[in-house]
PDB file of C-alpha atoms in Angstrom:
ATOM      1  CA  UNK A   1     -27.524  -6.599  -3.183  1.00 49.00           C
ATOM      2  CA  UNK A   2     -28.288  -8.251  -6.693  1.00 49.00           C
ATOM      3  CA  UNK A   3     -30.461  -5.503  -7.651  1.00 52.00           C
ATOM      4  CA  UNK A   4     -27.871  -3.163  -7.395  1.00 53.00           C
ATOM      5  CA  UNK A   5     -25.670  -4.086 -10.626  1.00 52.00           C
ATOM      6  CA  UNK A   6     -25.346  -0.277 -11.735  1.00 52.00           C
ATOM      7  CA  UNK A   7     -23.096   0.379  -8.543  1.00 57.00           C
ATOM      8  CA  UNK A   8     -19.822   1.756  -9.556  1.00 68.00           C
ATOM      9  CA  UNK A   9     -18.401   1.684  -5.476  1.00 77.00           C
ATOM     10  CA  UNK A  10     -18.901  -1.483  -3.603  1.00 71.00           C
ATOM     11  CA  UNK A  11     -17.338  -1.859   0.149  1.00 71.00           C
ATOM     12  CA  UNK A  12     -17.568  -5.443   0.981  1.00 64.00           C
ATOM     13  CA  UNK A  13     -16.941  -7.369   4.290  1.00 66.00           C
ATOM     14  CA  UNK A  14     -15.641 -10.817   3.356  1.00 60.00           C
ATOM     15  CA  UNK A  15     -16.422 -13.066   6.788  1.00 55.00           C
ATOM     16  CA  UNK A  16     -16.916 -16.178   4.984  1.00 48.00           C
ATOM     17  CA  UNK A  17     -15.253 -18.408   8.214  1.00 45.00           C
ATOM     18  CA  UNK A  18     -16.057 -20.982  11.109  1.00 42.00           C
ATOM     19  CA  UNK A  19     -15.706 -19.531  14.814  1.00 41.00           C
ATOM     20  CA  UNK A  20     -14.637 -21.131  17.496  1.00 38.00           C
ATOM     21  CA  UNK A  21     -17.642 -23.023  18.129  1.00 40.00           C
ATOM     22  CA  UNK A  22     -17.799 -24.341  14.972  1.00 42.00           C
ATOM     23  CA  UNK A  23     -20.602 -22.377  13.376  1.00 41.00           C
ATOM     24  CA  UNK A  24     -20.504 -21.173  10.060  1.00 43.00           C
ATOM     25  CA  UNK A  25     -21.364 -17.426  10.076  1.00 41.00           C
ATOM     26  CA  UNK A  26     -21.681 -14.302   8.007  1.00 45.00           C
ATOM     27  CA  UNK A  27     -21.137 -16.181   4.453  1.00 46.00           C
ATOM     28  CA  UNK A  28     -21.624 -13.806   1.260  1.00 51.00           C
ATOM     29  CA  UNK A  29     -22.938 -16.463  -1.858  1.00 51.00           C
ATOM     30  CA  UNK A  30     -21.308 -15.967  -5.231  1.00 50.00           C
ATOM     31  CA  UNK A  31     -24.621 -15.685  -6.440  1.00 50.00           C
ATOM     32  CA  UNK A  32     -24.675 -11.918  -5.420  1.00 54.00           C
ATOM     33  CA  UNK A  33     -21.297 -10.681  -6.798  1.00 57.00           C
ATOM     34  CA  UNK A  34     -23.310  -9.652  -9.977  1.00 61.00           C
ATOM     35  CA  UNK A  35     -21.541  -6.382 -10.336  1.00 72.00           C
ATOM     36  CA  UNK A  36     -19.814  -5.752 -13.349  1.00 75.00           C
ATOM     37  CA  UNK A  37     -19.794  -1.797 -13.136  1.00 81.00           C
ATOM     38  CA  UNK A  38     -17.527  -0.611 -10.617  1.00 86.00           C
ATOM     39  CA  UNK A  39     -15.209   2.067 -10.308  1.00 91.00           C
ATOM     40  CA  UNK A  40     -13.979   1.487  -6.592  1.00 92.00           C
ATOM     41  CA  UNK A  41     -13.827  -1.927  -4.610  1.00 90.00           C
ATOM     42  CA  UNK A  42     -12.941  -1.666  -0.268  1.00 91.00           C
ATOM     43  CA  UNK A  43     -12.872  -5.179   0.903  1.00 88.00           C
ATOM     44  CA  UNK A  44     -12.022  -6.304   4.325  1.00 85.00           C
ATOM     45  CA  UNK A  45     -10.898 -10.040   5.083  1.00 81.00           C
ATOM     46  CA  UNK A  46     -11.592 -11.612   8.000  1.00 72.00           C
ATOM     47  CA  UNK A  47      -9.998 -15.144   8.991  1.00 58.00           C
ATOM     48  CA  UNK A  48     -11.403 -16.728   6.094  1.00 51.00           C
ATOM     49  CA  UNK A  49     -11.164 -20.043   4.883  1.00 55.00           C
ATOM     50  CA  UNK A  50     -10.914 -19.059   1.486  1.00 66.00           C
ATOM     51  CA  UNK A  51     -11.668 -15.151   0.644  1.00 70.00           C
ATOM     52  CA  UNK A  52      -9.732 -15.180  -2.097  1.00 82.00           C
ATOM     53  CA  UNK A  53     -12.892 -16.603  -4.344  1.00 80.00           C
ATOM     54  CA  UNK A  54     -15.127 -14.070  -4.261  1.00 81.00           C
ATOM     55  CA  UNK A  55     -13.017 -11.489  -4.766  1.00 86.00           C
ATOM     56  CA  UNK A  56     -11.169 -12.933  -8.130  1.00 88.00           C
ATOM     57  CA  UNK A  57     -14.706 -13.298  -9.280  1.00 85.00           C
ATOM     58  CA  UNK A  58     -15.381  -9.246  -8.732  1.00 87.00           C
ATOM     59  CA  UNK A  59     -11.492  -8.589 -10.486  1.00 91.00           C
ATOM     60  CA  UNK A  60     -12.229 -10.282 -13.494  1.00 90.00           C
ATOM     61  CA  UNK A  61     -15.608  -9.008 -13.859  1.00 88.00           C
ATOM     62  CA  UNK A  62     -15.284  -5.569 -13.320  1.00 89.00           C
ATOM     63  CA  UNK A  63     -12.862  -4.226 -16.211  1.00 89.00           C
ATOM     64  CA  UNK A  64     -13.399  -0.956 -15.447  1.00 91.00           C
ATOM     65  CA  UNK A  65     -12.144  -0.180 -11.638  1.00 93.00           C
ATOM     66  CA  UNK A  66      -9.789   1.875 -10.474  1.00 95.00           C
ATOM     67  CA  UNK A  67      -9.549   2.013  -7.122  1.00 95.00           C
ATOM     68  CA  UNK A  68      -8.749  -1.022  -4.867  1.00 96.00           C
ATOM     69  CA  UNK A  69      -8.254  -1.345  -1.130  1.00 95.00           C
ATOM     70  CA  UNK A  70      -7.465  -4.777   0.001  1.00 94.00           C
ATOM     71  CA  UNK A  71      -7.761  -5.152   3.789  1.00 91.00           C
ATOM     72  CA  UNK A  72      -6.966  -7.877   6.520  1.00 86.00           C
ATOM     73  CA  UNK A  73      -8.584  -7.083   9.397  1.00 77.00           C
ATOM     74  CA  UNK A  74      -7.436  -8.241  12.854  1.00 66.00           C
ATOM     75  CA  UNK A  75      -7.858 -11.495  14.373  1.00 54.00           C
ATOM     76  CA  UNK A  76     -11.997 -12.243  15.196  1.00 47.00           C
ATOM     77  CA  UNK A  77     -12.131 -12.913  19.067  1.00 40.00           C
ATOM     78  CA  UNK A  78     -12.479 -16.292  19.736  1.00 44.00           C
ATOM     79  CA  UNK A  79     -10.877 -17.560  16.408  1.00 46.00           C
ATOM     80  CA  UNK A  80      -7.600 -19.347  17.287  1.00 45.00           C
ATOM     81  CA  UNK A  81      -6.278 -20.086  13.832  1.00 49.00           C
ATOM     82  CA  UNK A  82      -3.532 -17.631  12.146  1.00 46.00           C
ATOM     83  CA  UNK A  83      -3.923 -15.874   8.998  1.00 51.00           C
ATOM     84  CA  UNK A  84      -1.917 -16.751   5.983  1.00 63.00           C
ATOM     85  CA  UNK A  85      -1.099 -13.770   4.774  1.00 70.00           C
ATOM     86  CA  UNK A  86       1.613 -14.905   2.233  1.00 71.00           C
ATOM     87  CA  UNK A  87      -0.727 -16.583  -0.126  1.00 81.00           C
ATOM     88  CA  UNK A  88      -3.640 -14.148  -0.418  1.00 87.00           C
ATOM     89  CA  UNK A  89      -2.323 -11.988  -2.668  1.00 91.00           C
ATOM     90  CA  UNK A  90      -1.121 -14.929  -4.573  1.00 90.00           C
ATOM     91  CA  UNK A  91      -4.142 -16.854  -4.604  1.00 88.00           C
ATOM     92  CA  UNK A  92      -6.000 -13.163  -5.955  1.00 90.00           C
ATOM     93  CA  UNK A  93      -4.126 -12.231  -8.824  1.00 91.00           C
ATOM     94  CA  UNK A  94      -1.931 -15.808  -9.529  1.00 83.00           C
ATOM     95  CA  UNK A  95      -5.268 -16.848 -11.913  1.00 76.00           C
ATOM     96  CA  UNK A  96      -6.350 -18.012 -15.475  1.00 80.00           C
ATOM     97  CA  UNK A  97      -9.319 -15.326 -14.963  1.00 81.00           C
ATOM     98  CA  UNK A  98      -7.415 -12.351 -14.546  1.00 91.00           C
ATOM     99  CA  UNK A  99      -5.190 -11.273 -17.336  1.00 92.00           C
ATOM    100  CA  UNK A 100      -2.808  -8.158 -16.904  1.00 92.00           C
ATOM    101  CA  UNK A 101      -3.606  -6.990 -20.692  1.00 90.00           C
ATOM    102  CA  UNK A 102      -7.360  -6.759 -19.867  1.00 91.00           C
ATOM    103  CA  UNK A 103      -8.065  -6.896 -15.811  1.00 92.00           C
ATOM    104  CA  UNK A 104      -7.128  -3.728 -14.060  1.00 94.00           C
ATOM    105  CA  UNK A 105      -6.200  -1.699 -17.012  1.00 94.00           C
ATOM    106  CA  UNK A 106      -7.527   1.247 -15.300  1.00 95.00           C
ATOM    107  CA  UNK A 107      -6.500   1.349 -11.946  1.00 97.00           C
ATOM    108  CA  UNK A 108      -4.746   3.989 -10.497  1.00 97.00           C
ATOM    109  CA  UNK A 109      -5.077   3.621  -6.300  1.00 98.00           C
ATOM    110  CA  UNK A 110      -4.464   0.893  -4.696  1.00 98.00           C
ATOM    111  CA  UNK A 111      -4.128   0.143  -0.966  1.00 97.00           C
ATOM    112  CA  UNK A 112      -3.347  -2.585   0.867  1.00 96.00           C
ATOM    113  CA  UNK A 113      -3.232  -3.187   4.792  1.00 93.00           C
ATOM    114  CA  UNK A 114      -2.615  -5.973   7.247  1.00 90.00           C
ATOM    115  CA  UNK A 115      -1.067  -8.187   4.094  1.00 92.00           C
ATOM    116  CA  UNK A 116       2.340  -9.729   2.423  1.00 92.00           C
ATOM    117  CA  UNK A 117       3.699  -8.680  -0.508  1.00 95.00           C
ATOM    118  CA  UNK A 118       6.326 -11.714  -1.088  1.00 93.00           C
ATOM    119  CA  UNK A 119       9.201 -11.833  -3.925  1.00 95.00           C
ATOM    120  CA  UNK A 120       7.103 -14.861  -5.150  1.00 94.00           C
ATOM    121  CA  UNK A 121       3.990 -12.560  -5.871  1.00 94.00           C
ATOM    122  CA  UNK A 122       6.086  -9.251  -6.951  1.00 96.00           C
ATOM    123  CA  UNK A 123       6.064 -10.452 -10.637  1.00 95.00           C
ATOM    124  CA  UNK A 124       2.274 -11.702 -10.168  1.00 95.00           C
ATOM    125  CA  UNK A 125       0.842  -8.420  -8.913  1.00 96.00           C
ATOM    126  CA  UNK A 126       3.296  -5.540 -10.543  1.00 97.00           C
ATOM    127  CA  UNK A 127       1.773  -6.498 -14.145  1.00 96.00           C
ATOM    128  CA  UNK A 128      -1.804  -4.973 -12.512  1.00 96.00           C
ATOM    129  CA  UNK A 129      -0.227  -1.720 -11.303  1.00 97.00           C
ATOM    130  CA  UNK A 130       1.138  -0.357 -14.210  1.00 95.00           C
ATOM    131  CA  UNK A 131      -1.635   2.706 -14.217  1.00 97.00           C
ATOM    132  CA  UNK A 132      -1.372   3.505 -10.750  1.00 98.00           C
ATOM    133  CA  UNK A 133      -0.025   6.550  -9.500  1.00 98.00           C
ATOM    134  CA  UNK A 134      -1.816   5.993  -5.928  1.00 98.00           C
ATOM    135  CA  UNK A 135      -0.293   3.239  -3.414  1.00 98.00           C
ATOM    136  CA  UNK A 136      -1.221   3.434   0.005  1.00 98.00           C
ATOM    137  CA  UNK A 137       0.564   0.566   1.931  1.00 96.00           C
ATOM    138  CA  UNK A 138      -0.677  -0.254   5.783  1.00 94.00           C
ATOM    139  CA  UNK A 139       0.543  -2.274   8.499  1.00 90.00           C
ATOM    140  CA  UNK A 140       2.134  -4.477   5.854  1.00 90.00           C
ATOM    141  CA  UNK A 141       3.737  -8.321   7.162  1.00 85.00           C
ATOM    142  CA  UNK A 142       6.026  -7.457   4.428  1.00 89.00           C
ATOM    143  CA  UNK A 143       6.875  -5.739   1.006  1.00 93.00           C
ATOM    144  CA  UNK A 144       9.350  -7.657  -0.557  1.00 94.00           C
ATOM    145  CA  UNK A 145      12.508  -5.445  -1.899  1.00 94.00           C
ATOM    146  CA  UNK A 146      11.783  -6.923  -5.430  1.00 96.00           C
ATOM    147  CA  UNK A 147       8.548  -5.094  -5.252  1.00 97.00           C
ATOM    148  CA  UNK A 148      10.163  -1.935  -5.335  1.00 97.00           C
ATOM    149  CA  UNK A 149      12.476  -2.724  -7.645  1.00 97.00           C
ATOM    150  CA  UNK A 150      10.079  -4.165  -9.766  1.00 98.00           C
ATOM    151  CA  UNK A 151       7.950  -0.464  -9.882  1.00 98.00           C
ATOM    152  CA  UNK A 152      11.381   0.992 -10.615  1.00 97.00           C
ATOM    153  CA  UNK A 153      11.609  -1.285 -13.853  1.00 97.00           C
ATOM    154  CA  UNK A 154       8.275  -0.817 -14.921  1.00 97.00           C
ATOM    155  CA  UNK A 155       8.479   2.735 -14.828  1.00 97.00           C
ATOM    156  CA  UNK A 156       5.980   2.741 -11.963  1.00 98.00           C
ATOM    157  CA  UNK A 157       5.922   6.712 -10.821  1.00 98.00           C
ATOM    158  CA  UNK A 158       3.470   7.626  -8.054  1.00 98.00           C
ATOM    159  CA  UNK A 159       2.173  10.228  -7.125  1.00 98.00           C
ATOM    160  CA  UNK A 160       0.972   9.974  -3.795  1.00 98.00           C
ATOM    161  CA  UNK A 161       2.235   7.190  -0.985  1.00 98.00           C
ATOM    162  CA  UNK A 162       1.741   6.541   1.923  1.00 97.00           C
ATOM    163  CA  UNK A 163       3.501   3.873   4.221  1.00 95.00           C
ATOM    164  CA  UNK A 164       2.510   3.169   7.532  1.00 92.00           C
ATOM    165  CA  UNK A 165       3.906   0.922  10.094  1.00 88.00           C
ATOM    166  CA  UNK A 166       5.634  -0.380   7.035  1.00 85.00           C
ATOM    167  CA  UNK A 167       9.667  -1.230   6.512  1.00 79.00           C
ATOM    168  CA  UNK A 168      11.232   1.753   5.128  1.00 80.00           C
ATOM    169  CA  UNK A 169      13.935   0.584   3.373  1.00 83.00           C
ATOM    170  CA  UNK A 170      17.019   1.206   0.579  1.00 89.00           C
ATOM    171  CA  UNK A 171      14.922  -0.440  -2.099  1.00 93.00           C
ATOM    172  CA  UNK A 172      12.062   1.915  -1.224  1.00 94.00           C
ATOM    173  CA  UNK A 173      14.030   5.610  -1.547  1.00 94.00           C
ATOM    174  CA  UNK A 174      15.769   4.283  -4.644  1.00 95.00           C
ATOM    175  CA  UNK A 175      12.298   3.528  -6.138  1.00 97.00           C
ATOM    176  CA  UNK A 176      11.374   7.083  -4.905  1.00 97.00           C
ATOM    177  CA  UNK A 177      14.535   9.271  -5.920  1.00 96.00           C
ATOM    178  CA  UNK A 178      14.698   6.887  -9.747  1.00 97.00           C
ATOM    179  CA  UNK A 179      12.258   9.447 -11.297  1.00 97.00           C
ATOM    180  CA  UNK A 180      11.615  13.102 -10.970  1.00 97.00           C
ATOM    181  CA  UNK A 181       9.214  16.053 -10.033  1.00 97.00           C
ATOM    182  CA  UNK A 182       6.095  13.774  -9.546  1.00 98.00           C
ATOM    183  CA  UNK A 183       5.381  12.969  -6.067  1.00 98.00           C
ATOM    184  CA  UNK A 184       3.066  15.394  -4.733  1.00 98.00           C
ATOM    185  CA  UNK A 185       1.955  13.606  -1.404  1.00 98.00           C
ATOM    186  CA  UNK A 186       3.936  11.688   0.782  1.00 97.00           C
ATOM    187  CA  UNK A 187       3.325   9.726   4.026  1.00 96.00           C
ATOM    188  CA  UNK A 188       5.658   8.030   6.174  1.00 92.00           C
ATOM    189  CA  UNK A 189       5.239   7.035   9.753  1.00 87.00           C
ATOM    190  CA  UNK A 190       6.001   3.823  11.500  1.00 73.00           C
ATOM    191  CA  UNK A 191       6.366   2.052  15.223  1.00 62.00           C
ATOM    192  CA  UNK A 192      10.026   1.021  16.314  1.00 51.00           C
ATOM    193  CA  UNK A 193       8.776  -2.704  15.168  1.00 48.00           C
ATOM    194  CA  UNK A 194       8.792  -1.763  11.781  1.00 48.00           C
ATOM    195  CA  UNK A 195      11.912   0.378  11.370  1.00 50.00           C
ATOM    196  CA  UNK A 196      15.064  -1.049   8.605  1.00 53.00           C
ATOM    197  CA  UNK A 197      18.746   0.518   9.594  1.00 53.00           C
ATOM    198  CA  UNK A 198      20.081   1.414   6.342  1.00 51.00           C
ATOM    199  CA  UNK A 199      23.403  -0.254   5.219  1.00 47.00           C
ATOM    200  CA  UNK A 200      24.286   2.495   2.437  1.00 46.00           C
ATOM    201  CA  UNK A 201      26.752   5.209   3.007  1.00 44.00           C
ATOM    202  CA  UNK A 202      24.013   7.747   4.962  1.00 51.00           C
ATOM    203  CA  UNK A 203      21.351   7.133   7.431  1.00 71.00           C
ATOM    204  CA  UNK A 204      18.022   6.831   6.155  1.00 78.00           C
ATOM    205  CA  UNK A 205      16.895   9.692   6.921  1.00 82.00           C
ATOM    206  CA  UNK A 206      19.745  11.677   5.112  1.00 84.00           C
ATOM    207  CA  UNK A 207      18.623   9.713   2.127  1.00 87.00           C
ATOM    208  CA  UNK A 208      15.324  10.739   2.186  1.00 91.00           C
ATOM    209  CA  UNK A 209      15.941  14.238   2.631  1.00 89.00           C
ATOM    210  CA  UNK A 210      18.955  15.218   0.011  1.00 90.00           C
ATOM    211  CA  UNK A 211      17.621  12.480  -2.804  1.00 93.00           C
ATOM    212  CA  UNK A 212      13.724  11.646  -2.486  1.00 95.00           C
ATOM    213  CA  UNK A 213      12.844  15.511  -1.497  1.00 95.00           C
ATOM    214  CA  UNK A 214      15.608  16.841  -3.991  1.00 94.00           C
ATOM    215  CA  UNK A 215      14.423  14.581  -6.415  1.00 96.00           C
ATOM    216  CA  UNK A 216      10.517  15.868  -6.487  1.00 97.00           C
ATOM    217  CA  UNK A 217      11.227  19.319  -4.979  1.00 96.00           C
ATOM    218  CA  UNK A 218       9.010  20.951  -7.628  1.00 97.00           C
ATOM    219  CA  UNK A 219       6.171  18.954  -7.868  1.00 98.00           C
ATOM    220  CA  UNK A 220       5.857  17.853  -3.502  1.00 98.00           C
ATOM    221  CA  UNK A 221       2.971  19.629  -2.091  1.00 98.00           C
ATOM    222  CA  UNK A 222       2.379  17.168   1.106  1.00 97.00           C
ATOM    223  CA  UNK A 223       5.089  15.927   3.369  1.00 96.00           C
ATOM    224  CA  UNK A 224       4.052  13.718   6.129  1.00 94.00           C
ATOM    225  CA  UNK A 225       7.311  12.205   8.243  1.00 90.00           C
ATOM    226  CA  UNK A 226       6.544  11.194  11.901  1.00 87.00           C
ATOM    227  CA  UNK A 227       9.783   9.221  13.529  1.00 78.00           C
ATOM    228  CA  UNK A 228       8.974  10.074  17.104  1.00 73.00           C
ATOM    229  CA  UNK A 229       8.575   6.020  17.886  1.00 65.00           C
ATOM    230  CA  UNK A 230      11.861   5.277  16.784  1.00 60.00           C
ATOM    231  CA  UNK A 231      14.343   4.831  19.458  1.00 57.00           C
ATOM    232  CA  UNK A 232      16.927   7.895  18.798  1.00 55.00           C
ATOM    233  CA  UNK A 233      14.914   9.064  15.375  1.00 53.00           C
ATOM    234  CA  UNK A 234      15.783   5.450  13.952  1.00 56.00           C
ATOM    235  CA  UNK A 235      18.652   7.507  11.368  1.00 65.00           C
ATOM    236  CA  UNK A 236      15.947  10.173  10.499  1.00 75.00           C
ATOM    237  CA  UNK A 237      17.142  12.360  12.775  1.00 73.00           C
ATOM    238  CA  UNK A 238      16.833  15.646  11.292  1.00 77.00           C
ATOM    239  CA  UNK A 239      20.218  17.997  10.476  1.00 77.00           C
ATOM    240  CA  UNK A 240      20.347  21.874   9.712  1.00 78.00           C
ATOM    241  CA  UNK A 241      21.660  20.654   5.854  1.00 79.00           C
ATOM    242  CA  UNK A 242      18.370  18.619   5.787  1.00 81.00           C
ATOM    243  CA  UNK A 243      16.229  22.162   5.757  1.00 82.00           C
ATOM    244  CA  UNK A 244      17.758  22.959   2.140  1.00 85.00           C
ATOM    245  CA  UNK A 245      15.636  20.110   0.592  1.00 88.00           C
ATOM    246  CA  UNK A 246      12.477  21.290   1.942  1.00 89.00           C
ATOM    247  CA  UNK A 247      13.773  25.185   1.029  1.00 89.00           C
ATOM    248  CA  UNK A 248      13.792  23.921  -2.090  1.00 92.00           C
ATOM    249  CA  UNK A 249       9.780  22.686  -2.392  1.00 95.00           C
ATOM    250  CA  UNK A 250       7.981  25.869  -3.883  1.00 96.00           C
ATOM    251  CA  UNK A 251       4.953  24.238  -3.987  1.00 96.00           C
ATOM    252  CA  UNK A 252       4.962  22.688  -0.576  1.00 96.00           C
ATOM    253  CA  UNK A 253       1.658  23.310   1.093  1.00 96.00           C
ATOM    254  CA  UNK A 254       1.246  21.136   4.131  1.00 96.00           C
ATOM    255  CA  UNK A 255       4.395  20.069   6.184  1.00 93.00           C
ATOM    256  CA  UNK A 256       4.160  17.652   9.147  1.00 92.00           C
ATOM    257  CA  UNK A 257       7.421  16.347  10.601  1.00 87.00           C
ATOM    258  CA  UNK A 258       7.536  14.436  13.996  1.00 84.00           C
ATOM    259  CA  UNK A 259      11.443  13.598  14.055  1.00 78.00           C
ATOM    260  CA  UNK A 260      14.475  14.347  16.108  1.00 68.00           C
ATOM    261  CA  UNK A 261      16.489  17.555  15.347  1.00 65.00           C
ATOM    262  CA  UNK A 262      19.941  18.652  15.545  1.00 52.00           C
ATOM    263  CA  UNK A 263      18.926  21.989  14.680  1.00 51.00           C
ATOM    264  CA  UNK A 264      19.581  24.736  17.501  1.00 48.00           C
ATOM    265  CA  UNK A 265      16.211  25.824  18.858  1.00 46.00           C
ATOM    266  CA  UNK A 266      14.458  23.755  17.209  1.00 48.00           C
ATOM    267  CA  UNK A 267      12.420  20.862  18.784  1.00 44.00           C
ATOM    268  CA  UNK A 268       9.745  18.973  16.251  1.00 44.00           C
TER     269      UNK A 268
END
């Protein structure tokens, strides 16, 4: 690994933890995070002690990456102790060696899975995603409504996201539908566990359709919606008036919806 400095795509296990017996397994020294070239950086977490380390280390030293992927993995058998996911993303990017004007200048995709995104980190992290246009959010404990919000304010506009098994809420399709004709790809599907009633005027799903569709209608190309889980389409349940919006995509290539309809002989 230390003879490999040149690498410009790392994918790194962290498994720097004690097991159940009390054995100290799998640890990665500091001594070989001697990269300082990379373009792309996958890293899963296990239940680690402290994973946060190595991984500040690789941030700071590394000026030029642009793609991150941040991943908790599930629990290790035989591990009894809970993760804490609030804090990781803290303890990453809440440090005197990473500074917003010079750390992650460059990146533009970033995904996350298995993690929280708290109100207390949204001003910590949203400095570092100014540049990206990628966000690619997994089986999330939470996302904070600040953190969309917070995109909005910085002028944040992606291009592609995807949210899975995520809360889909207000503050997420009034980030979406606050800028226009840039979205090309987007991704939603989710489990009845992680489905948000909205409290506006119109279900969710009417939302979505009318304002974040109409919104990007010229520049969508990829439309990903599956609903299915959600007990009576969840308020995405999908109306004849609905249809206009996608009409309305002339560059819409690929189309995969998985939602109730109201639409006479029409079953998706």
């Amino acid at each position: 690994m230390e003879r490999l400095p040149a690498r410009t795509c790392l994918k790194l296990t962290v498994a720097n933890f004690t097991n159940y017996t009390g054995s100290r397994i799998l640890a990665i020294p500091l001594q070989f995070c001697v990269f300082s070239r990379l373009q792309s950086l996958n890293v899963t977490m296990f239940l680690t002690q402290d994973p946060t380390r190595l991984i500040r280390r690789l941030l700071a030293e590394n000026l030029d990456l642009r793609e991150l992927a941040l991943r908790l993995a599930p629990r290790f058998q035989g591990y009894t102790q809970a993760p804490c996911t609030d804090s990781i993303l803290d303890a990453i990017f809440s440090t005197p060696l990473l500074d917003p004007k010079m750390h992650l200048r460059h990146l533009h995709t970033l995904r996350m899975h298995g993690l929280t995104i708290s109100p207390e980190v949204v001003p910590i992290i949203v400095p570092f995603l100014r540049r990206v246009v990628n966000l690619d959010l997994d089986d999330m404990h939470d996302i904070a409504y600040s953190f969309w919000n917070a995109l909005t304010e910085e002028n944040i506009h992606c291009r592609a996201i995807t949210i899975h098994n995520c809360l889909v809420g207000d503050a997420f399709l009034d980030y979406a539908s606050s800028y226009v004709d840039t979205i090309q790809d987007i991704s939603l599907s989710w489990d009845a566990s992680a489905y948000e009633p909205s409290f506006g005027r119109y279900p969710m799903g009417r939302r979505f359709w009318m304002q974040v569709i109409g919104q990007h209608a010229n520049s969508l190309r990829s439309l990903v919606v599956n609903a299915l889980s959600l007990q009576d389409g969840g308020g995405w349940r999908m109306e004849e008036a609905d249809m206009s919006s996608l009409a309305a995509c002339p560059n819409l290539m690929h189309c995969d919806i998985s939602c109730p309809t109201l639409i006479k002989g029409m079953v998706w």
